[in-house]
């Protein structure tokens, strides 16, 4: 793949993930999905608890991870309404395109999306409040509604979940095969204080513990239908080691905490201390521009102005040093295999980007490379984040 085609890599992530969506719900998982659907309907009907369960996510070359949700209770003969979403710990609202989105506009970004039809759901409740959510790449707006939301692969179904029925979405989303976004942050971050799904699951007593765990895999140039798991209601000992540390949050809106230092040869190379967030919805690690420049120089990376990213020869990846972080008075290391992504077999993206300019908010975003190295255990009740080593073997 020509590096010029990697311009604005975040756009490419969403677009190309569609290539393997069919395999995510394909024959390999058919029996399990059918069994899960029966359990899900039993859970909804009889009010059973879900305890903890795994939801698999798909991985596109370590650039992005996606999962499916369903909304509503189908009125026969209408099918189940399924949506491909970013499971995003860096935001707190849920939205999908409404059937009114782009209804009279052939150029609308909604044209190729799965859309929600309220009239096809027997459990739909009208809310009617307007919403508008802005992201770095665009926005979505419409009205809020309420309905039953289920995480695919599981029996975890949240009744009366407030979600956005988007009537307008930014042009950025036009060629992105995702339908919407599901936020897993705290209510304080949500537009109109709409409680996020997992917060509602805890409040409705649907999970054994107020915890969800994220495990993400690395697959290099491979596309993986099974690229990780989100575990709702507990830890994930199948894929994660023992918890190394519990980090107290400095603010419970994002999953925000303090990072004391960072470096390559030594963790003490940069010791200013910063507010940081862990974010499954960000593909790379972002930090203060000058610090990132110094780190990239240590790795011998070149900066591609057209693609706005750093790159290194893929042949050098295994010989790179780890990235060292000091968090909660513990030194943590991100292995080089988790610090790169593969647009092609020759030049690899060093998964770092600079954040320039002042302002409020966190100075660092610890995105997917951080989470591939360390399972993130999100404790809603105690407002803390646990870290555990991933059990995935370095097999690429």
Short mmCIF file of C-alpha atoms in Angstrom, two decimals:
data_model
loop_
_atom_site.label_atom_id
_atom_site.label_comp_id
_atom_site.label_asym_id
_atom_site.label_seq_id
_atom_site.Cartn_x
_atom_site.Cartn_y
_atom_site.Cartn_z
CA UNK A 1 0.00 0.00 0.00
CA UNK A 2 1.39 3.41 -0.95
CA UNK A 3 1.97 5.56 2.12
CA UNK A 4 0.13 8.41 0.41
CA UNK A 5 -3.02 6.38 0.82
CA UNK A 6 -2.53 6.49 4.57
CA UNK A 7 -3.39 10.19 4.69
CA UNK A 8 -5.55 10.87 7.75
CA UNK A 9 -5.13 7.31 9.00
CA UNK A 10 -8.15 7.55 11.27
CA UNK A 11 -10.36 7.81 8.18
CA UNK A 12 -8.76 4.75 6.64
CA UNK A 13 -9.33 2.74 9.79
CA UNK A 14 -13.08 3.01 9.68
CA UNK A 15 -13.38 2.56 5.93
CA UNK A 16 -11.40 -0.64 5.61
CA UNK A 17 -12.74 -2.42 8.66
CA UNK A 18 -15.82 -3.27 6.64
CA UNK A 19 -13.77 -5.75 4.63
CA UNK A 20 -13.95 -8.29 7.41
CA UNK A 21 -17.25 -7.44 9.07
CA UNK A 22 -18.91 -10.39 7.41
CA UNK A 23 -16.42 -12.70 9.04
CA UNK A 24 -17.21 -11.21 12.44
CA UNK A 25 -20.75 -12.54 12.19
CA UNK A 26 -19.94 -15.40 9.82
CA UNK A 27 -20.26 -19.14 10.05
CA UNK A 28 -17.46 -19.52 12.58
CA UNK A 29 -19.64 -17.78 15.17
CA UNK A 30 -23.07 -18.82 13.92
CA UNK A 31 -23.75 -21.52 16.51
CA UNK A 32 -22.50 -19.35 19.35
CA UNK A 33 -24.49 -16.35 18.15
CA UNK A 34 -27.68 -18.42 17.82
CA UNK A 35 -27.16 -19.75 21.33
CA UNK A 36 -26.44 -16.23 22.56
CA UNK A 37 -29.64 -14.92 20.98
CA UNK A 38 -31.72 -17.56 22.78
CA UNK A 39 -30.06 -16.68 26.08
CA UNK A 40 -30.50 -12.99 25.37
CA UNK A 41 -34.23 -13.32 24.79
CA UNK A 42 -34.54 -15.40 27.97
CA UNK A 43 -32.63 -12.72 29.86
CA UNK A 44 -34.96 -10.01 28.58
CA UNK A 45 -38.11 -12.03 29.23
CA UNK A 46 -37.32 -13.33 32.71
CA UNK A 47 -35.02 -10.57 33.99
CA UNK A 48 -32.03 -12.85 34.49
CA UNK A 49 -28.67 -11.41 35.53
CA UNK A 50 -25.81 -11.51 33.05
CA UNK A 51 -22.86 -11.76 35.50
CA UNK A 52 -19.73 -11.37 33.33
CA UNK A 53 -19.53 -12.08 29.64
CA UNK A 54 -17.18 -11.63 26.70
CA UNK A 55 -17.98 -9.61 23.60
CA UNK A 56 -15.49 -10.15 20.78
CA UNK A 57 -14.30 -7.22 18.69
CA UNK A 58 -12.77 -7.20 15.21
CA UNK A 59 -9.28 -5.81 14.60
CA UNK A 60 -8.14 -4.16 11.39
CA UNK A 61 -4.34 -4.29 11.25
CA UNK A 62 -4.10 -2.83 14.77
CA UNK A 63 -5.59 0.47 13.61
CA UNK A 64 -9.13 0.02 14.93
CA UNK A 65 -11.43 -2.29 16.88
CA UNK A 66 -15.22 -2.61 16.45
CA UNK A 67 -18.14 -4.52 17.94
CA UNK A 68 -21.84 -5.03 17.29
CA UNK A 69 -24.87 -4.00 19.33
CA UNK A 70 -28.59 -4.42 18.79
CA UNK A 71 -31.32 -1.90 19.58
CA UNK A 72 -35.00 -2.57 20.17
CA UNK A 73 -37.33 -5.55 20.38
CA UNK A 74 -38.30 -6.63 16.85
CA UNK A 75 -41.93 -6.57 15.81
CA UNK A 76 -42.41 -9.49 13.41
CA UNK A 77 -41.59 -9.71 10.58
CA UNK A 78 -38.99 -6.97 11.16
CA UNK A 79 -35.44 -8.29 11.73
CA UNK A 80 -33.22 -7.51 14.69
CA UNK A 81 -31.65 -4.06 14.31
CA UNK A 82 -27.87 -4.51 14.47
CA UNK A 83 -25.26 -1.74 14.37
CA UNK A 84 -21.48 -1.77 14.08
CA UNK A 85 -20.01 0.67 16.60
CA UNK A 86 -16.83 1.90 18.16
CA UNK A 87 -16.81 0.73 21.78
CA UNK A 88 -15.31 3.97 22.99
CA UNK A 89 -13.98 4.56 26.50
CA UNK A 90 -13.19 8.15 25.44
CA UNK A 91 -16.84 9.24 25.21
CA UNK A 92 -20.11 8.52 27.01
CA UNK A 93 -23.06 8.74 24.63
CA UNK A 94 -24.59 6.17 22.29
CA UNK A 95 -25.87 7.16 18.87
CA UNK A 96 -26.79 5.46 15.62
CA UNK A 97 -28.33 6.87 12.44
CA UNK A 98 -32.10 7.27 12.52
CA UNK A 99 -34.23 6.23 9.56
CA UNK A 100 -34.84 9.94 8.90
CA UNK A 101 -31.13 10.60 8.36
CA UNK A 102 -30.48 11.53 4.74
CA UNK A 103 -34.04 10.71 3.78
CA UNK A 104 -34.19 13.43 1.14
CA UNK A 105 -30.46 13.91 0.52
CA UNK A 106 -28.62 11.43 -1.67
CA UNK A 107 -25.31 12.97 -0.62
CA UNK A 108 -25.94 12.44 3.09
CA UNK A 109 -23.30 10.59 5.09
CA UNK A 110 -26.12 8.29 6.24
CA UNK A 111 -26.81 6.78 2.83
CA UNK A 112 -24.91 3.52 3.40
CA UNK A 113 -25.56 3.13 7.11
CA UNK A 114 -27.75 0.76 9.05
CA UNK A 115 -30.56 2.94 10.38
CA UNK A 116 -32.83 2.67 13.39
CA UNK A 117 -36.57 2.33 12.81
CA UNK A 118 -38.50 3.12 15.98
CA UNK A 119 -41.69 1.71 14.46
CA UNK A 120 -40.05 -1.73 14.21
CA UNK A 121 -39.45 -1.99 17.96
CA UNK A 122 -42.10 -2.83 20.56
CA UNK A 123 -39.91 -1.55 23.42
CA UNK A 124 -39.14 1.89 21.98
CA UNK A 125 -39.89 4.91 24.19
CA UNK A 126 -39.89 8.48 22.95
CA UNK A 127 -37.60 10.96 24.70
CA UNK A 128 -37.53 13.84 22.24
CA UNK A 129 -34.74 15.94 23.70
CA UNK A 130 -32.33 17.24 21.06
CA UNK A 131 -28.68 16.17 21.14
CA UNK A 132 -25.51 17.24 19.38
CA UNK A 133 -22.14 15.57 19.91
CA UNK A 134 -18.87 16.87 18.49
CA UNK A 135 -15.74 14.80 17.89
CA UNK A 136 -12.37 15.76 16.46
CA UNK A 137 -13.52 14.44 13.08
CA UNK A 138 -17.07 15.76 12.98
CA UNK A 139 -20.41 15.68 14.75
CA UNK A 140 -23.74 13.89 15.04
CA UNK A 141 -27.07 15.43 15.99
CA UNK A 142 -30.73 14.51 16.28
CA UNK A 143 -33.02 13.54 19.14
CA UNK A 144 -32.80 11.13 22.04
CA UNK A 145 -34.90 8.00 22.27
CA UNK A 146 -35.04 5.04 24.68
CA UNK A 147 -34.94 1.36 23.90
CA UNK A 148 -33.40 -1.95 24.89
CA UNK A 149 -29.71 -2.13 23.97
CA UNK A 150 -27.89 -5.47 23.83
CA UNK A 151 -24.19 -6.18 23.43
CA UNK A 152 -23.73 -8.82 20.73
CA UNK A 153 -22.31 -12.23 21.77
CA UNK A 154 -23.75 -11.70 25.26
CA UNK A 155 -27.03 -11.79 27.15
CA UNK A 156 -26.36 -8.31 28.53
CA UNK A 157 -29.37 -6.18 27.58
CA UNK A 158 -30.07 -2.75 29.09
CA UNK A 159 -33.69 -1.66 29.14
CA UNK A 160 -34.71 1.97 28.47
CA UNK A 161 -31.20 2.96 27.37
CA UNK A 162 -31.09 6.58 26.21
CA UNK A 163 -29.45 6.78 22.79
CA UNK A 164 -29.13 9.32 20.02
CA UNK A 165 -31.24 8.91 16.88
CA UNK A 166 -29.00 10.86 14.55
CA UNK A 167 -30.76 12.73 11.77
CA UNK A 168 -27.52 14.42 10.69
CA UNK A 169 -23.95 13.14 10.77
CA UNK A 170 -20.78 14.82 9.54
CA UNK A 171 -19.46 14.14 6.01
CA UNK A 172 -16.44 12.47 7.64
CA UNK A 173 -18.63 9.45 8.45
CA UNK A 174 -19.82 9.00 4.86
CA UNK A 175 -17.17 6.46 3.86
CA UNK A 176 -16.73 4.96 7.30
CA UNK A 177 -18.46 1.63 7.60
CA UNK A 178 -19.22 2.05 11.27
CA UNK A 179 -22.80 2.97 11.98
CA UNK A 180 -22.30 4.79 15.26
CA UNK A 181 -20.48 5.09 18.56
CA UNK A 182 -21.11 3.59 22.00
CA UNK A 183 -19.50 5.49 24.85
CA UNK A 184 -18.08 3.71 27.90
CA UNK A 185 -17.00 6.76 29.88
CA UNK A 186 -18.78 8.25 32.91
CA UNK A 187 -22.10 10.06 32.99
CA UNK A 188 -20.36 13.38 33.74
CA UNK A 189 -18.94 13.32 30.22
CA UNK A 190 -22.27 12.57 28.53
CA UNK A 191 -24.35 15.11 26.62
CA UNK A 192 -27.52 15.86 28.60
CA UNK A 193 -26.26 13.61 31.40
CA UNK A 194 -27.56 10.52 29.61
CA UNK A 195 -26.16 7.54 31.56
CA UNK A 196 -23.87 5.35 29.41
CA UNK A 197 -24.92 1.72 28.83
CA UNK A 198 -22.54 0.09 31.27
CA UNK A 199 -23.44 2.58 34.00
CA UNK A 200 -27.07 1.62 33.41
CA UNK A 201 -26.16 -2.07 33.50
CA UNK A 202 -24.63 -1.55 36.94
CA UNK A 203 -27.59 0.50 38.16
CA UNK A 204 -30.05 -2.15 36.89
CA UNK A 205 -28.15 -4.93 38.67
CA UNK A 206 -27.37 -6.74 35.43
CA UNK A 207 -23.70 -7.49 36.14
CA UNK A 208 -21.95 -9.26 38.98
CA UNK A 209 -19.38 -6.51 39.52
CA UNK A 210 -19.29 -2.84 38.44
CA UNK A 211 -16.29 -3.64 36.25
CA UNK A 212 -15.59 -4.11 32.56
CA UNK A 213 -12.29 -5.28 31.13
CA UNK A 214 -10.76 -4.50 27.73
CA UNK A 215 -8.30 -6.86 26.06
CA UNK A 216 -7.02 -5.92 22.58
CA UNK A 217 -4.75 -8.05 20.40
CA UNK A 218 -2.07 -7.18 17.86
CA UNK A 219 -2.22 -8.87 14.47
CA UNK A 220 0.12 -6.80 12.31
CA UNK A 221 -0.98 -6.87 8.68
CA UNK A 222 -3.59 -9.52 9.39
CA UNK A 223 -7.28 -8.76 9.61
CA UNK A 224 -8.72 -10.53 12.62
CA UNK A 225 -12.42 -11.15 13.09
CA UNK A 226 -11.57 -12.04 16.67
CA UNK A 227 -9.24 -9.23 17.67
CA UNK A 228 -9.97 -8.88 21.35
CA UNK A 229 -12.67 -8.95 24.00
CA UNK A 230 -14.69 -6.56 26.11
CA UNK A 231 -15.72 -8.39 29.29
CA UNK A 232 -18.69 -6.92 31.13
CA UNK A 233 -19.15 -7.55 34.84
CA UNK A 234 -15.67 -8.67 35.84
CA UNK A 235 -12.06 -9.35 34.95
CA UNK A 236 -10.79 -11.50 32.07
CA UNK A 237 -8.37 -14.10 33.47
CA UNK A 238 -8.43 -16.05 30.19
CA UNK A 239 -6.64 -13.24 28.37
CA UNK A 240 -5.14 -11.07 31.12
CA UNK A 241 -2.65 -11.70 33.88
CA UNK A 242 -2.91 -10.63 37.50
CA UNK A 243 -3.58 -6.95 38.12
CA UNK A 244 -0.32 -5.02 38.42
CA UNK A 245 -1.80 -1.87 39.92
CA UNK A 246 -5.05 -0.02 40.54
CA UNK A 247 -4.73 3.59 39.43
CA UNK A 248 -7.01 6.11 41.16
CA UNK A 249 -8.76 8.39 38.70
CA UNK A 250 -8.14 12.11 39.02
CA UNK A 251 -11.43 12.81 37.26
CA UNK A 252 -14.32 10.43 36.62
CA UNK A 253 -15.58 11.65 33.26
CA UNK A 254 -12.91 10.26 30.97
CA UNK A 255 -10.87 7.40 32.40
CA UNK A 256 -8.36 10.03 33.51
CA UNK A 257 -5.35 9.67 35.78
CA UNK A 258 -1.83 10.95 36.38
CA UNK A 259 1.31 9.88 34.49
CA UNK A 260 4.53 10.89 36.18
CA UNK A 261 7.19 10.31 33.54
CA UNK A 262 7.92 8.84 30.11
CA UNK A 263 11.00 7.97 28.09
CA UNK A 264 12.75 5.50 25.81
CA UNK A 265 16.23 4.83 27.18
CA UNK A 266 15.07 5.88 30.64
CA UNK A 267 11.67 6.66 32.07
CA UNK A 268 13.21 9.78 33.61
CA UNK A 269 13.82 11.50 30.26
CA UNK A 270 10.59 13.47 30.60
CA UNK A 271 9.36 14.03 34.15
CA UNK A 272 6.97 16.99 33.95
CA UNK A 273 3.95 14.90 34.95
CA UNK A 274 0.65 15.07 33.07
CA UNK A 275 -3.03 14.29 33.16
CA UNK A 276 -3.71 11.39 30.77
CA UNK A 277 -6.66 9.30 29.64
CA UNK A 278 -6.97 5.72 28.45
CA UNK A 279 -9.10 5.60 25.29
CA UNK A 280 -10.10 2.60 23.17
CA UNK A 281 -11.40 4.99 20.50
CA UNK A 282 -7.95 6.42 19.68
CA UNK A 283 -5.69 4.36 17.43
CA UNK A 284 -2.35 5.86 18.51
CA UNK A 285 -0.75 7.41 21.59
CA UNK A 286 -0.93 11.19 21.66
CA UNK A 287 1.12 13.53 23.82
CA UNK A 288 2.63 17.02 24.01
CA UNK A 289 4.16 17.78 20.63
CA UNK A 290 7.70 18.50 21.84
CA UNK A 291 7.81 15.36 23.99
CA UNK A 292 6.54 13.18 21.14
CA UNK A 293 9.15 14.68 18.81
CA UNK A 294 11.93 13.72 21.24
CA UNK A 295 10.58 10.19 21.62
CA UNK A 296 10.22 9.74 17.86
CA UNK A 297 13.80 10.91 17.39
CA UNK A 298 14.97 8.29 19.90
CA UNK A 299 13.28 5.65 17.75
CA UNK A 300 14.89 6.98 14.58
CA UNK A 301 11.47 7.67 13.09
CA UNK A 302 10.88 10.00 10.16
CA UNK A 303 7.94 12.36 9.99
CA UNK A 304 5.69 12.16 6.96
CA UNK A 305 4.08 15.60 6.62
CA UNK A 306 1.56 14.45 4.02
CA UNK A 307 0.25 11.62 6.21
CA UNK A 308 0.95 13.53 9.42
CA UNK A 309 2.54 10.49 11.03
CA UNK A 310 5.89 9.02 12.02
CA UNK A 311 7.22 5.93 10.29
CA UNK A 312 10.10 3.48 10.62
CA UNK A 313 11.29 0.49 8.54
CA UNK A 314 9.30 -2.58 9.55
CA UNK A 315 12.52 -4.59 9.53
CA UNK A 316 13.71 -2.65 12.61
CA UNK A 317 10.63 -3.16 14.78
CA UNK A 318 11.91 -6.13 16.78
CA UNK A 319 15.14 -4.32 17.66
CA UNK A 320 13.43 -1.19 19.01
CA UNK A 321 13.50 -0.41 22.73
CA UNK A 322 10.28 -0.34 24.73
CA UNK A 323 8.44 2.87 25.59
CA UNK A 324 8.69 3.41 29.34
CA UNK A 325 5.95 5.03 31.41
CA UNK A 326 5.78 5.77 35.12
CA UNK A 327 2.23 5.59 36.47
CA UNK A 328 1.17 5.23 40.09
CA UNK A 329 4.87 5.00 41.06
CA UNK A 330 5.32 1.90 38.88
CA UNK A 331 7.44 1.67 35.73
CA UNK A 332 5.50 0.16 32.84
CA UNK A 333 6.85 -0.74 29.40
CA UNK A 334 5.10 -0.93 26.04
CA UNK A 335 6.84 -3.44 23.78
CA UNK A 336 7.77 -2.37 20.24
CA UNK A 337 5.35 -4.91 18.72
CA UNK A 338 2.51 -2.88 20.25
CA UNK A 339 3.96 0.48 19.20
CA UNK A 340 3.64 -0.01 15.45
CA UNK A 341 0.95 -0.52 12.85
CA UNK A 342 1.44 -1.96 9.38
CA UNK A 343 0.08 -0.01 6.40
CA UNK A 344 2.41 -2.21 4.33
CA UNK A 345 5.26 -4.66 4.88
CA UNK A 346 8.11 -2.17 4.41
CA UNK A 347 7.24 1.01 6.29
CA UNK A 348 5.50 0.85 9.65
CA UNK A 349 3.68 3.62 11.43
CA UNK A 350 5.15 4.49 14.81
CA UNK A 351 1.90 4.91 16.68
CA UNK A 352 2.59 8.30 18.22
CA UNK A 353 1.18 11.72 17.42
CA UNK A 354 1.76 15.18 18.81
CA UNK A 355 -0.87 17.29 20.53
CA UNK A 356 -0.08 20.97 20.05
CA UNK A 357 -1.59 24.03 21.67
CA UNK A 358 -2.73 24.77 25.19
CA UNK A 359 -6.13 24.44 26.78
CA UNK A 360 -7.81 22.41 29.47
CA UNK A 361 -8.13 18.66 29.59
CA UNK A 362 -5.68 15.77 29.50
CA UNK A 363 -2.26 16.20 27.91
CA UNK A 364 -1.89 12.58 26.80
CA UNK A 365 -4.20 10.04 25.18
CA UNK A 366 -3.08 6.48 25.81
CA UNK A 367 -4.86 4.76 22.94
CA UNK A 368 -4.86 1.23 21.56
CA UNK A 369 -1.08 0.57 21.77
CA UNK A 370 -1.26 1.04 25.55
CA UNK A 371 -4.32 -1.22 25.81
CA UNK A 372 -2.74 -3.94 23.63
CA UNK A 373 0.11 -4.10 26.15
CA UNK A 374 -2.01 -3.84 29.27
CA UNK A 375 -5.55 -5.08 29.76
CA UNK A 376 -7.57 -2.19 31.18
CA UNK A 377 -9.92 -3.09 34.03
CA UNK A 378 -12.48 -0.29 34.43
CA UNK A 379 -13.97 -0.04 37.93
CA UNK A 380 -17.00 2.25 37.71
CA UNK A 381 -17.91 2.12 41.41
CA UNK A 382 -14.46 2.79 42.88
CA UNK A 383 -13.39 5.19 40.11
CA UNK A 384 -10.13 3.45 39.36
CA UNK A 385 -8.40 1.73 36.46
CA UNK A 386 -6.59 -1.56 36.82
CA UNK A 387 -3.76 -2.71 34.57
CA UNK A 388 -2.78 -6.31 33.82
CA UNK A 389 -0.38 -7.78 31.29
CA UNK A 390 -1.95 -9.15 28.13
CA UNK A 391 -1.43 -12.89 27.71
CA UNK A 392 -1.16 -12.69 23.93
CA UNK A 393 2.08 -14.11 22.58
CA UNK A 394 4.26 -12.03 20.25
CA UNK A 395 3.55 -14.12 17.19
CA UNK A 396 3.70 -11.65 14.29
#
